[in-house]
Backbone as numpy.savetxt, mean C-alpha at the origin, in Angstrom:
# Nx Ny Nz CAx CAy CAz Cx Cy Cz
-8.20 -7.96 -16.07 -7.90 -8.78 -14.78 -7.67 -9.08 -13.64
-7.77 -9.16 -12.28 -8.13 -8.23 -10.94 -7.21 -8.35 -10.77
-6.42 -7.87 -10.21 -5.12 -6.87 -9.06 -5.31 -7.21 -7.54
-4.51 -8.04 -7.43 -4.71 -7.73 -5.57 -3.18 -7.12 -4.87
-3.68 -5.62 -4.59 -2.59 -5.48 -2.78 -2.37 -6.37 -1.40
-0.99 -6.92 -1.52 -1.24 -7.71 0.04 -0.54 -6.23 1.16
-1.32 -6.19 2.07 -0.30 -5.48 2.97 -0.40 -6.42 4.25
1.08 -6.64 4.27 1.23 -7.32 6.37 2.58 -6.68 6.56
3.02 -6.76 7.85 4.16 -6.56 8.66 3.36 -5.96 9.89
3.64 -4.98 10.26 3.37 -4.85 11.41 1.68 -3.89 12.17
1.80 -4.17 12.90 0.01 -3.26 13.09 -0.21 -1.86 12.41
0.31 -0.65 13.23 0.34 0.49 12.26 0.37 0.87 11.19
1.87 0.76 10.86 2.69 0.81 9.58 0.94 -0.14 8.77
0.15 -1.58 8.60 -0.05 -2.33 7.93 -1.92 -0.79 7.78
-1.76 -0.18 9.29 -3.15 0.36 8.61 -2.80 1.72 8.34
-1.29 2.34 8.47 -1.46 3.55 8.00 -1.13 3.08 5.70
-0.41 2.68 5.75 -0.68 2.12 4.45 -1.58 2.04 3.89
-2.63 0.82 5.14 -3.97 0.75 4.20 -4.76 2.16 4.49
-4.84 3.41 5.11 -5.32 4.27 4.71 -4.40 5.20 3.22
-3.92 5.22 3.52 -2.59 5.83 2.59 -3.56 5.56 0.57
-3.84 3.87 0.82 -4.34 3.55 -0.88 -5.74 3.47 -0.71
-6.15 4.82 -1.57 -7.24 4.48 -1.78 -7.66 3.35 -2.77
-8.93 2.54 -2.19 -9.94 1.74 -1.83 -10.94 2.61 -3.00
-11.67 2.97 -3.73 -12.02 3.43 -4.12 -12.55 2.65 -5.21
-13.70 2.07 -6.44 -13.36 0.86 -7.63 -12.70 -0.39 -6.77
-12.56 -1.01 -5.34 -12.04 -1.57 -5.30 -12.76 -2.98 -3.91
-12.80 -3.83 -3.82 -12.53 -4.40 -2.41 -11.26 -5.17 -0.73
-12.53 -4.70 -0.66 -10.59 -4.98 0.60 -11.45 -6.05 1.47
-9.82 -6.62 1.53 -10.30 -7.75 2.86 -9.30 -7.87 3.70
-9.93 -8.44 4.63 -8.65 -7.76 6.07 -8.30 -9.86 6.59
-7.28 -9.75 6.61 -6.33 -10.98 6.34 -6.19 -11.42 8.87
-5.39 -12.49 8.63 -4.94 -12.48 9.94 -4.06 -11.50 10.21
-3.75 -11.05 11.56 -3.06 -10.08 11.97 -3.17 -9.22 11.22
-4.12 -8.76 11.34 -4.63 -6.98 10.68 -4.09 -6.41 9.29
-3.21 -7.95 8.69 -2.83 -7.99 7.05 -4.28 -7.14 6.48
-3.88 -6.95 5.03 -5.01 -6.35 4.59 -4.79 -7.04 3.24
-6.11 -7.35 2.00 -5.87 -7.59 0.75 -6.74 -6.82 0.13
-6.51 -5.75 -1.12 -7.68 -4.81 -1.25 -7.14 -5.00 -2.73
-8.59 -5.38 -3.43 -8.62 -6.27 -4.78 -8.51 -5.13 -5.60
-7.89 -5.13 -6.58 -8.49 -4.00 -7.90 -9.48 -4.76 -9.15
-9.87 -4.08 -9.77 -9.98 -4.48 -11.36 -9.15 -4.51 -12.30
-8.24 -3.92 -11.81 -7.40 -4.08 -13.00 -5.70 -3.37 -12.48
-4.88 -3.94 -13.05 -3.30 -4.11 -12.31 -3.08 -2.89 -12.60
-3.94 -1.68 -13.79 -3.56 -0.70 -13.47 -4.18 0.27 -12.87
-5.10 0.27 -11.81 -5.88 0.47 -10.94 -5.09 0.77 -9.85
-4.48 -1.23 -9.57 -4.17 -1.28 -8.08 -2.35 -0.51 -8.14
-1.69 -0.09 -9.07 -0.77 0.31 -10.07 -1.10 1.86 -9.34
-2.11 2.17 -10.12 -1.57 3.99 -10.05 -2.53 3.55 -7.94
-3.06 3.24 -7.23 -3.39 3.49 -6.23 -2.32 3.36 -5.53
-1.14 2.35 -5.61 -0.15 2.33 -4.97 0.75 3.47 -5.12
1.09 3.75 -6.20 1.48 5.26 -6.76 1.39 6.27 -6.34
-0.29 6.38 -5.76 -0.85 7.92 -4.98 -0.69 7.56 -3.65
-0.43 6.24 -3.25 -0.42 5.89 -1.67 0.99 6.01 -1.22
2.24 5.88 -1.90 3.14 6.17 -2.29 3.59 8.11 -2.12
2.94 9.16 -3.12 2.86 10.39 -3.19 2.44 11.06 -1.42
1.03 11.11 -1.17 0.92 10.67 -0.40 1.26 10.53 1.24
1.96 9.72 1.30 2.95 9.03 2.69 4.34 10.14 2.29
4.59 10.35 1.68 5.86 11.14 1.32 5.63 12.38 1.49
4.74 12.86 1.30 3.73 14.10 1.47 3.71 14.51 3.50
3.54 14.04 3.15 2.46 13.18 4.94 3.65 13.91 5.70
4.10 12.48 5.26 4.71 12.12 7.05 7.16 13.13 6.04
7.12 13.91 5.75 8.62 14.45 5.38 9.78 14.17 5.76
9.29 14.25 7.10 10.75 13.99 8.12 11.54 12.20 7.47
10.25 10.99 8.11 10.34 10.20 7.69 10.54 9.44 5.81
9.55 10.13 5.71 10.17 9.42 3.92 12.24 10.42 3.93
12.46 11.44 4.17 14.05 11.55 4.46 15.09 10.75 4.87
14.14 10.20 6.15 15.54 9.02 7.13 15.68 7.60 6.28
14.07 7.85 6.21 14.58 6.36 4.77 13.26 5.67 5.00
12.19 6.13 5.60 11.10 4.81 5.96 10.35 4.78 5.55
10.63 5.28 4.32 9.91 4.78 3.41 10.41 4.86 2.03
9.74 3.77 0.89 10.43 2.94 -0.13 9.61 2.53 -1.53
9.49 3.48 -2.41 8.80 2.33 -3.61 9.36 2.00 -4.75
8.64 0.83 -4.92 9.51 0.45 -6.09 8.24 0.45 -7.57
8.09 1.07 -8.55 7.70 1.57 -9.34 6.54 0.11 -10.02
4.93 0.23 -9.30 4.16 -1.63 -10.24 4.48 -2.48 -9.57
5.50 -2.11 -8.42 5.70 -3.35 -7.68 5.19 -3.03 -5.50
5.81 -2.25 -5.46 5.25 -2.41 -3.69 5.59 -1.37 -2.98
4.91 -1.26 -1.91 5.59 0.71 -1.48 5.93 -0.55 0.69
6.87 0.28 1.03 7.24 -0.67 2.34 6.83 0.90 2.88
6.89 0.93 4.32 6.41 2.15 4.59 6.96 1.67 6.34
8.22 2.22 7.05 8.19 1.28 8.39 8.90 -0.03 7.97
7.74 -1.30 9.06 7.99 -2.53 8.78 7.03 -3.63 8.29
5.83 -2.45 7.49 4.93 -2.74 6.50 5.24 -3.03 5.41
4.86 -3.26 4.35 4.42 -3.79 3.01 3.23 -4.07 2.64
2.80 -3.23 1.25 2.36 -3.41 0.01 2.44 -3.76 -1.01
2.65 -4.81 -1.13 2.93 -4.97 -2.94 2.02 -6.06 -3.93
2.31 -5.96 -5.06 1.03 -6.04 -5.91 1.35 -7.43 -6.40
-0.05 -8.69 -6.33 0.11 -9.47 -6.04 -0.84 -9.97 -7.16
-0.22 -10.09 -8.55 -0.59 -10.40 -9.77 -1.44 -11.33 -9.84
């Protein structure tokens, strides 16, 4: 069953999240105000992409992560600054 990740919030944070999420085997749609929808063939692939994006951001932005600028809810959402990437079933 297809599952999408919706990225919304501030422009720069949206771009950071979009760049961190692997879009292999997915379709990306650009929405209004630099928001994105990334459609995956299965929920498992969407969850894996979100988890890998969290690890990438955590490793690339160590200081920002320690300050609490990055948060992750497994299988649900990833936040970076004022932007949010959430799984939409």
